[in-house]
Short mmCIF file of C-alpha atoms and ligand atoms in Angstrom, two decimals:
data_model
loop_
_atom_site.label_atom_id
_atom_site.label_comp_id
_atom_site.label_asym_id
_atom_site.label_seq_id
_atom_site.Cartn_x
_atom_site.Cartn_y
_atom_site.Cartn_z
CA MET H 268 -32.15 -91.71 59.71
CA THR H 269 -32.12 -93.30 56.44
CA THR H 270 -31.42 -91.06 53.34
CA ARG H 271 -34.58 -89.93 51.52
CA CYS H 272 -34.89 -90.41 47.69
CA ILE H 273 -36.63 -87.29 46.25
CA VAL H 274 -37.12 -87.13 42.61
CA HIS H 275 -38.08 -83.72 41.05
CA ILE H 276 -39.67 -83.71 37.65
CA ASP H 277 -40.41 -80.67 35.51
CA ILE H 278 -41.89 -80.48 32.11
CA ASP H 279 -39.68 -78.46 29.77
CA ALA H 280 -41.14 -75.15 28.63
CA PHE H 281 -44.54 -76.63 29.61
CA PHE H 282 -47.10 -74.21 28.13
CA ALA H 283 -45.01 -73.71 25.01
CA SER H 284 -44.60 -77.38 24.50
CA VAL H 285 -48.34 -77.94 24.76
CA GLU H 286 -48.97 -75.21 22.30
CA LYS H 287 -46.56 -76.93 19.92
CA LEU H 288 -48.47 -80.15 20.34
CA LEU H 289 -51.68 -78.49 19.69
CA ASP H 290 -50.36 -76.78 16.50
CA PRO H 291 -47.41 -78.64 15.08
CA SER H 292 -46.62 -75.63 12.71
CA LEU H 293 -45.11 -74.08 15.85
CA GLU H 294 -42.34 -76.71 16.01
CA GLY H 295 -38.82 -75.21 15.98
CA LYS H 296 -40.23 -71.72 16.35
CA PRO H 297 -39.87 -69.12 19.21
CA VAL H 298 -43.15 -69.47 21.07
CA ILE H 299 -44.02 -67.06 24.04
CA VAL H 300 -47.11 -67.88 26.06
CA GLY H 301 -48.69 -65.39 28.41
CA GLY H 302 -50.29 -62.78 26.21
CA LEU H 303 -50.00 -60.72 22.96
CA PRO H 304 -47.02 -58.24 22.68
CA TYR H 305 -48.98 -55.11 23.26
CA GLU H 306 -50.81 -56.55 26.30
CA ARG H 307 -49.95 -55.89 29.91
CA GLY H 308 -48.55 -58.85 31.86
CA VAL H 309 -45.77 -61.23 31.74
CA ALA H 310 -44.51 -64.17 29.59
CA SER H 311 -45.46 -67.41 31.59
CA THR H 312 -43.28 -69.79 29.51
CA ALA H 313 -40.91 -69.17 26.61
CA SER H 314 -39.83 -72.03 24.32
CA TYR H 315 -36.28 -72.83 24.16
CA GLU H 316 -36.02 -71.29 20.70
CA ALA H 317 -37.32 -67.98 22.32
CA ARG H 318 -34.90 -68.38 25.23
CA LYS H 319 -32.04 -68.06 22.80
CA TYR H 320 -33.05 -64.40 22.34
CA GLY H 321 -33.05 -63.84 26.13
CA VAL H 322 -36.74 -64.27 26.71
CA HIS H 323 -37.56 -65.85 29.91
CA SER H 324 -40.68 -66.46 32.18
CA GLY H 325 -41.58 -63.45 34.29
CA MET H 326 -40.50 -61.05 31.62
CA SER H 327 -42.90 -58.35 30.53
CA LEU H 328 -44.54 -59.07 27.24
CA GLN H 329 -43.28 -55.82 25.81
CA LYS H 330 -39.67 -56.62 26.66
CA ALA H 331 -40.09 -60.19 25.29
CA TYR H 332 -41.34 -58.54 22.05
CA GLN H 333 -38.37 -56.24 21.85
CA LEU H 334 -36.03 -59.06 22.31
CA CYS H 335 -37.91 -61.49 19.94
CA PRO H 336 -40.15 -59.49 17.56
CA HIS H 337 -40.60 -62.51 15.29
CA GLY H 338 -41.71 -64.73 18.15
CA ILE H 339 -45.23 -66.23 18.19
CA PHE H 340 -47.07 -64.88 21.15
CA VAL H 341 -50.10 -66.89 22.42
CA ARG H 342 -52.41 -65.98 25.32
CA GLY H 343 -52.49 -69.67 26.44
CA ASN H 344 -55.34 -71.72 27.82
CA HIS H 345 -55.44 -72.70 31.42
CA ARG H 346 -58.10 -75.42 30.76
CA VAL H 347 -55.84 -77.28 28.32
CA TYR H 348 -52.72 -76.92 30.55
CA ALA H 349 -54.63 -78.20 33.62
CA ALA H 350 -55.71 -81.23 31.62
CA PHE H 351 -52.26 -82.09 30.61
CA SER H 352 -51.35 -81.63 34.28
CA LYS H 353 -53.88 -84.13 35.30
CA GLY H 354 -52.40 -86.52 32.94
CA PHE H 355 -48.95 -85.76 34.24
CA HIS H 356 -50.15 -86.50 37.84
CA LYS H 357 -51.92 -89.58 36.70
CA ILE H 358 -48.78 -91.13 35.53
CA LEU H 359 -46.73 -90.21 38.46
CA SER H 360 -49.22 -91.73 40.82
CA ARG H 361 -48.62 -95.17 39.15
CA TYR H 362 -45.08 -95.04 40.67
CA THR H 363 -45.73 -93.75 44.23
CA PRO H 364 -48.49 -92.25 46.33
CA ASP H 365 -46.00 -89.77 47.75
CA ILE H 366 -46.29 -86.84 45.33
CA GLU H 367 -46.30 -83.21 45.74
CA MET H 368 -47.54 -81.14 42.74
CA ALA H 369 -45.52 -77.99 43.17
CA SER H 370 -47.17 -76.50 40.04
CA LEU H 371 -49.03 -77.76 37.08
CA ASP H 372 -45.68 -79.05 35.44
CA GLU H 373 -43.50 -79.64 38.28
CA ALA H 374 -43.78 -82.53 40.85
CA TYR H 375 -41.71 -83.99 43.72
CA LEU H 376 -41.90 -87.70 44.35
CA ASP H 377 -40.69 -89.46 47.38
CA LEU H 378 -39.51 -92.80 46.48
CA SER H 379 -38.04 -93.64 50.01
CA ARG H 380 -41.08 -95.81 50.84
CA CYS H 381 -40.84 -97.74 47.60
CA ARG H 382 -37.24 -98.89 48.17
CA ALA H 383 -38.41 -102.57 47.89
CA LEU H 384 -39.92 -101.88 44.59
CA TYR H 385 -36.97 -99.90 42.88
CA SER H 386 -33.60 -101.46 43.29
CA CYS H 387 -32.15 -98.38 41.53
CA PHE H 388 -33.60 -94.97 41.80
CA SER H 389 -31.89 -93.66 38.76
CA LYS H 390 -33.40 -96.43 36.64
CA ALA H 391 -36.72 -96.03 38.25
CA SER H 392 -36.74 -92.26 37.49
CA GLN H 393 -35.47 -92.90 34.03
CA GLN H 394 -38.50 -95.13 33.51
CA ILE H 395 -40.94 -92.49 34.76
CA LYS H 396 -39.36 -89.89 32.44
CA GLN H 397 -39.87 -92.28 29.52
CA THR H 398 -43.40 -92.98 30.36
CA ILE H 399 -44.23 -89.33 30.52
CA GLU H 400 -42.52 -88.47 27.33
CA LYS H 401 -44.08 -91.28 25.61
CA GLU H 402 -47.63 -90.94 26.80
CA LEU H 403 -47.82 -87.02 26.89
CA LYS H 404 -45.35 -86.38 24.17
CA LEU H 405 -43.66 -83.87 26.31
CA SER H 406 -40.00 -83.49 27.25
CA VAL H 407 -39.16 -83.53 30.95
CA SER H 408 -36.12 -82.96 33.12
CA VAL H 409 -35.41 -85.10 36.13
CA GLY H 410 -33.36 -84.42 39.36
CA ILE H 411 -32.74 -86.87 41.97
CA GLY H 412 -31.40 -86.13 45.55
CA ALA H 413 -31.77 -86.62 49.29
CA ASN H 414 -34.26 -83.83 49.65
CA LYS H 415 -36.29 -81.21 47.69
CA ILE H 416 -33.75 -78.60 47.27
CA LEU H 417 -31.07 -80.90 45.95
CA ALA H 418 -33.52 -82.63 43.61
CA LYS H 419 -34.75 -79.30 42.29
CA LEU H 420 -31.08 -78.07 41.80
CA ALA H 421 -30.31 -81.32 40.03
CA THR H 422 -33.17 -80.79 37.70
CA ASN H 423 -32.03 -77.20 36.77
CA GLN H 424 -28.71 -78.83 35.70
CA ALA H 425 -30.56 -81.44 33.76
CA LYS H 426 -32.59 -79.07 31.67
CA PRO H 427 -33.70 -79.58 29.00
CA GLY H 428 -34.54 -83.23 28.76
CA GLY H 429 -31.78 -84.72 30.95
CA LEU H 430 -31.63 -86.58 34.20
CA VAL H 431 -29.05 -85.68 37.04
CA HIS H 432 -28.70 -87.81 40.16
CA ILE H 433 -26.89 -86.38 43.02
CA LYS H 434 -25.68 -89.50 44.91
CA PRO H 435 -25.35 -89.38 48.59
CA GLY H 436 -21.91 -88.15 49.55
CA HIS H 437 -21.58 -86.09 46.28
CA GLU H 438 -23.68 -83.01 47.50
CA GLU H 439 -20.70 -80.87 48.31
CA SER H 440 -19.06 -81.32 44.96
CA PHE H 441 -22.32 -80.77 43.15
CA LEU H 442 -23.12 -77.51 44.88
CA LYS H 443 -19.79 -75.81 45.17
CA GLU H 444 -19.44 -74.67 41.59
CA LEU H 445 -23.06 -73.60 41.06
CA SER H 446 -23.88 -69.91 40.92
CA ILE H 447 -25.65 -68.45 43.88
CA ALA H 448 -28.48 -67.44 41.57
CA SER H 449 -29.37 -71.03 41.31
CA LEU H 450 -30.74 -71.10 44.82
CA PRO H 451 -34.48 -70.38 45.11
CA GLY H 452 -33.88 -68.13 48.17
CA ILE H 453 -31.74 -65.72 46.20
CA GLY H 454 -33.54 -63.29 43.85
CA PRO H 455 -31.90 -60.59 41.79
CA LYS H 456 -31.75 -58.18 44.65
CA ALA H 457 -30.10 -60.48 47.03
CA GLN H 458 -27.77 -61.54 44.11
CA ALA H 459 -26.78 -57.79 43.73
CA VAL H 460 -26.00 -57.58 47.48
CA LEU H 461 -23.93 -60.79 47.40
CA HIS H 462 -21.99 -59.77 44.44
CA LEU H 463 -20.88 -56.46 46.12
CA LEU H 464 -19.32 -58.90 48.60
CA ASN H 465 -17.84 -60.81 45.81
CA ILE H 466 -19.80 -63.81 46.41
CA ARG H 467 -20.74 -65.64 43.19
CA GLN H 468 -20.75 -69.32 43.72
CA ILE H 469 -22.35 -71.44 46.30
CA LYS H 470 -18.98 -72.39 47.91
CA ASP H 471 -18.40 -68.56 48.53
CA LEU H 472 -21.54 -68.51 50.71
CA TRP H 473 -20.06 -71.34 52.89
CA GLY H 474 -17.50 -68.93 54.34
CA LEU H 475 -19.93 -66.17 55.46
CA PRO H 476 -20.79 -66.15 59.11
CA ARG H 477 -24.34 -66.89 59.95
CA ALA H 478 -24.75 -63.47 61.57
CA THR H 479 -23.71 -61.75 58.34
CA LEU H 480 -26.39 -63.54 56.51
CA ARG H 481 -29.02 -62.83 59.16
CA ALA H 482 -27.92 -59.19 59.02
CA LEU H 483 -28.24 -58.96 55.33
CA PHE H 484 -31.36 -60.90 54.76
CA GLY H 485 -33.20 -61.29 58.00
CA LEU H 486 -34.90 -64.71 58.55
CA LYS H 487 -34.30 -65.46 54.94
CA GLY H 488 -30.60 -65.50 55.74
CA GLU H 489 -30.91 -68.76 57.61
CA GLU H 490 -32.88 -70.20 54.75
CA ILE H 491 -30.22 -69.22 52.34
CA ARG H 492 -27.37 -70.75 54.55
CA LEU H 493 -29.27 -74.09 54.74
CA GLN H 494 -29.96 -74.08 51.05
CA SER H 495 -26.34 -73.44 50.18
CA HIS H 496 -25.26 -76.56 52.08
CA GLY H 497 -28.12 -78.57 50.48
CA ILE H 498 -29.88 -79.09 53.85
CA ASP H 499 -33.68 -79.26 53.44
CA ASP H 500 -35.81 -81.41 55.75
CA ARG H 501 -39.19 -80.12 54.41
CA PRO H 502 -41.54 -83.09 53.76
CA LEU H 503 -43.54 -83.39 50.62
CA GLU H 504 -46.81 -81.61 50.92
CA SER H 505 -49.56 -83.56 49.26
CA SER H 506 -51.59 -81.19 46.87
CA ASP H 507 -54.96 -82.61 47.36
CA ARG H 508 -55.12 -80.85 50.81
CA GLN H 509 -56.83 -77.63 49.53
CA LYS H 510 -59.02 -77.29 46.64
CA SER H 511 -60.16 -73.80 47.13
CA ILE H 512 -60.35 -71.07 49.42
CA SER H 513 -63.13 -68.37 49.61
CA ARG H 514 -64.40 -65.43 51.45
CA GLU H 515 -68.04 -64.18 51.17
CA THR H 516 -70.35 -61.85 52.93
CA THR H 517 -74.03 -62.05 53.29
CA PHE H 518 -75.65 -58.78 53.77
CA LEU H 519 -78.43 -58.16 56.24
CA LYS H 520 -79.95 -55.56 53.96
CA ASP H 521 -79.58 -55.71 50.19
CA ILE H 522 -77.03 -53.18 48.70
CA TRP H 523 -77.52 -51.63 45.41
CA GLU H 524 -74.74 -48.93 45.80
CA LYS H 525 -72.07 -50.05 43.55
CA ARG H 526 -69.22 -48.10 45.25
CA LEU H 527 -69.95 -49.78 48.50
CA LEU H 528 -70.13 -53.24 46.97
CA LEU H 529 -66.69 -52.68 45.46
CA ALA H 530 -65.22 -51.61 48.49
CA HIS H 531 -66.61 -54.68 50.25
CA LEU H 532 -65.25 -56.82 47.34
CA ALA H 533 -61.75 -55.15 47.85
CA TYR H 534 -61.98 -56.07 51.54
CA LEU H 535 -62.69 -59.79 50.64
CA CYS H 536 -59.94 -59.92 48.07
CA ASP H 537 -57.55 -58.67 50.61
CA ARG H 538 -58.53 -61.28 52.98
CA LEU H 539 -58.27 -63.88 50.40
CA SER H 540 -54.92 -62.80 49.34
CA LEU H 541 -53.74 -63.01 52.84
CA ALA H 542 -54.96 -66.74 53.24
CA LEU H 543 -53.26 -67.63 49.89
CA ARG H 544 -49.99 -65.96 51.14
CA LYS H 545 -50.14 -67.58 54.56
CA ASP H 546 -50.38 -71.04 52.98
CA ARG H 547 -47.94 -70.03 50.09
CA LEU H 548 -50.58 -70.80 47.50
CA PHE H 549 -51.25 -69.22 44.13
CA SER H 550 -54.53 -69.59 42.27
CA HIS H 551 -55.28 -70.49 38.69
CA ILE H 552 -58.99 -69.69 38.99
CA ILE H 553 -60.66 -66.62 40.37
CA GLU H 554 -64.42 -66.71 40.86
CA LEU H 555 -67.06 -64.08 41.71
CA LYS H 556 -70.19 -65.05 43.43
CA VAL H 557 -73.20 -62.83 43.85
CA ARG H 558 -76.62 -63.45 45.23
CA TRP H 559 -79.29 -60.89 44.01
CA SER H 560 -82.21 -59.68 45.94
CA ASP H 561 -84.53 -62.22 44.29
CA PHE H 562 -82.32 -64.95 45.74
CA LYS H 563 -80.87 -65.95 42.37
CA THR H 564 -77.21 -66.77 42.65
CA GLU H 565 -74.81 -66.11 39.81
CA GLY H 566 -71.00 -66.67 39.27
CA ARG H 567 -68.31 -65.76 36.93
CA ARG H 568 -64.86 -67.26 36.76
CA ARG H 569 -61.74 -66.27 35.11
CA LEU H 570 -58.99 -68.97 34.30
CA LEU H 571 -55.53 -67.72 34.56
CA VAL H 572 -52.51 -68.98 32.83
CA ASN H 573 -50.42 -66.99 35.37
CA PRO H 574 -51.54 -67.92 38.91
CA VAL H 575 -52.15 -65.01 41.21
CA GLN H 576 -51.86 -64.31 44.97
CA GLU H 577 -51.47 -60.61 45.33
CA MET H 578 -54.55 -58.70 46.56
CA ASP H 579 -54.14 -56.22 43.59
CA ASP H 580 -54.16 -59.02 40.93
CA ILE H 581 -57.14 -60.76 42.63
CA TYR H 582 -59.13 -57.44 42.92
CA ARG H 583 -58.50 -56.40 39.44
CA ILE H 584 -59.94 -59.60 38.12
CA ALA H 585 -62.84 -59.66 40.62
CA ARG H 586 -63.78 -56.24 39.72
CA GLU H 587 -63.82 -56.93 35.96
CA LEU H 588 -66.05 -60.01 36.72
CA PHE H 589 -68.24 -57.81 38.96
CA SER H 590 -68.69 -55.22 36.10
CA GLU H 591 -69.64 -58.06 33.72
CA LEU H 592 -72.33 -59.27 36.15
CA PHE H 593 -73.56 -55.94 37.26
CA GLN H 594 -73.91 -54.52 33.94
CA GLY H 595 -77.45 -53.15 33.54
CA ALA H 596 -78.55 -54.96 36.66
CA ARG H 597 -81.60 -53.43 38.39
CA LEU H 598 -81.44 -55.60 41.44
CA SER H 599 -79.43 -55.21 44.61
CA LEU H 600 -77.14 -57.77 46.27
CA ARG H 601 -77.67 -60.00 49.19
CA LEU H 602 -74.36 -61.63 49.03
CA VAL H 603 -70.97 -61.13 47.33
CA GLY H 604 -68.04 -63.61 47.58
CA VAL H 605 -64.72 -64.40 45.94
CA LYS H 606 -63.10 -67.73 45.56
CA ALA H 607 -59.65 -68.99 44.55
CA SER H 608 -59.32 -72.47 43.25
CA ASP H 609 -56.96 -74.72 41.18
CA LEU H 610 -54.32 -73.68 43.71
CA VAL H 611 -50.64 -74.43 43.28
CA ARG H 612 -47.72 -74.13 45.65
CA SER H 613 -45.22 -72.32 43.54
CA ARG H 614 -45.45 -70.09 40.50
CA THR H 615 -43.17 -71.05 37.66
CA LEU H 616 -42.10 -67.41 37.56
CA SER H 617 -41.10 -67.14 41.32
CA LEU H 618 -37.41 -67.51 40.55
CA PHE H 619 -37.39 -64.15 38.59
CA GLU H 620 -39.47 -62.21 41.00
CA SER H 621 -37.54 -59.49 42.76
CA TYR H 622 -36.83 -60.24 46.27
CA SER H 623 -37.07 -57.79 48.90
CA PRO H 624 -35.46 -58.54 52.22
CA HIS H 625 -37.27 -55.46 53.78
CA LYS H 626 -40.67 -56.64 52.58
CA GLU H 627 -39.92 -60.16 53.76
CA ARG H 628 -39.07 -58.97 57.31
CA LEU H 629 -41.93 -56.84 57.64
CA GLY H 630 -44.20 -59.54 56.41
CA SER H 631 -43.04 -62.08 58.96
CA ALA H 632 -43.10 -59.51 61.81
CA VAL H 633 -46.70 -58.54 60.92
CA SER H 634 -47.69 -62.38 60.90
CA GLU H 635 -46.07 -62.80 64.25
CA VAL H 636 -47.99 -60.04 65.86
CA ARG H 637 -51.21 -61.04 64.25
CA GLU H 638 -50.78 -64.64 65.47
CA ARG H 639 -50.53 -63.36 69.01
CA TYR H 640 -52.85 -60.37 69.14
CA GLY H 641 -55.43 -61.03 66.27
CA PHE H 642 -55.63 -59.73 62.80
CA ALA H 643 -56.42 -56.15 63.45
CA ALA H 644 -53.42 -55.57 65.84
CA VAL H 645 -51.48 -54.34 62.81
CA LEU H 646 -53.06 -53.00 59.72
CA THR H 647 -51.40 -51.40 56.64
CA ALA H 648 -52.97 -48.11 55.39
CA ARG H 649 -55.10 -50.00 52.82
CA GLU H 650 -56.09 -52.79 55.19
CA LYS H 651 -57.00 -49.86 57.56
CA MET H 652 -59.11 -48.20 54.96
CA LEU H 653 -60.77 -51.52 53.96
CA GLU H 654 -61.46 -52.39 57.58
CA GLU H 655 -63.12 -49.08 58.04
CA VAL H 656 -65.25 -49.64 54.94
CA TYR H 657 -66.13 -53.01 56.32
CA ARG H 658 -66.97 -51.55 59.79
CA SER H 659 -69.07 -48.79 58.42
CA THR H 660 -71.04 -51.22 56.24
CA LYS H 661 -71.49 -53.34 59.46
CA GLU H 662 -72.54 -50.28 61.55
CA ARG H 663 -75.04 -49.31 58.97
CA GLY H 664 -76.60 -52.66 59.39
CA PHE H 665 -75.57 -54.20 56.05
CA VAL H 666 -73.48 -57.10 57.11
CA LEU H 667 -75.04 -60.33 58.37
CA LYS H 668 -71.97 -62.46 58.40
CA THR H 669 -68.65 -62.96 56.63
CA ALA H 670 -67.62 -66.54 56.11
CA SER H 671 -64.19 -68.04 55.34
CA LEU H 672 -64.52 -71.43 53.51
CA THR H 673 -61.85 -73.91 52.73
CA LYS H 674 -62.38 -77.01 50.92
MG1 MG Q 688 -41.43 -76.60 33.62
#
C-alpha cells in the first residue's frame, strides 16, 4: 500500500480570531468567546493573549474570569462562524475533493489522489495555508502526515501559525518525546492514571504490555496503544453525509397537558442524543417543531456556539424553546419534534473533557447488547422512566407514530 498524505488544517483560535476581524479594537487583547463571565457554560475559544493567563477552551467561564478578569468576554455568533467555515471549506475544495470537516475550523485533506498535481506535499500545503490566510485573514496551523492522527499531532506542534510535516520514516522520532496528554485518546483522568505508573511521554507507553492498557482503559486501551505508535487507518469521512437528524411524534389525539408534552419531549431528546452519540456527531443547531391542533406548524431554533450531544443539553434547550412557543397558547398539540442540524464530527473542546474509562466501557457494552437484542434490552433509570412515559402516552391512545428522520 502506498503511503497516504493527510493534511490537517486548523484555524488558530478560530472564534476569537473572527471576533477580532469583526472588531479590530480587540486586536492584541485577551478575548474569550462562549459567554459572559457570570453566565453558566464554558469558554469555547480563548485568544492566544488570554491563553497566557491559563484560560483554555472547555474551561468554565467563571474560572476563566478568575484567571483573566480584564479579558474581553463575548457570547459569540454561530451564524458568523458558520459563514467563515463555509469560506474555509470552499478554499479547501479548490485543492482536493477529499475533505473531512472535523469541526467548523478544522479539516483533514487527503492529497494522496492528487499526487500527480502536487510534486511536493509540503509546498502544496504551504500554498493552501497562504491562500486561507490571504482570503480569510485568519491564521492557520498545518500538519502533514501519513494518517489522521499523525497529521493532527503535527498541527498541534505547529501551533500557532506554523507548518509541520512528519515525513515517512520519521514518525517514531516525532512521537517519542511528546507528552501523553497530546494523544486525543488520553484525557485528564487517563493521564492521572498513567502518571501514577510514571508514564509521561509517548515513548513510555511503548513499553506497556497490551494487556495492561486493556485492563486500565478497556476498549480504549487498544486505541491508545495504536495512537501511541502513530497507527491510524481511519479513512476521511466526508462531512456532507448527514445534514440533520430529527425525532418527532404525531399524536393521535391532541395533547394540551404541558407536563405530558414535556415528558414526551424529553423522550425525543434522549433518542436524538443517542443517534448523535452513535454517529459521534455534535450539533450546532437545535430546533423544536410543533404542530398545533389547528394544523399550523411552528418552529424555533437555537444556534449554539458550543455544539451539543448530551441529552441534558439538548433537552434544556428544547425545553426553553418549548416554553417560548407555548407561552399563552390556548391550543393543544398534534405533533412535537426536535431536530439537530449543522452537525460536526468533533467538538473543539473534546481534548479537555474528562474521560471516564468506566463510562466508556459501559457505553460500548450497552451498544453491543442493543445491537443484538434491540434498544429496550438495556435501559438506564432515566431511559426506563422516559420509556414508561412514552408507553403510557401510547396506551392512552395519544401516539400515532414516532418518526426518525435523517437527511
Ligand atoms: Mg482551531
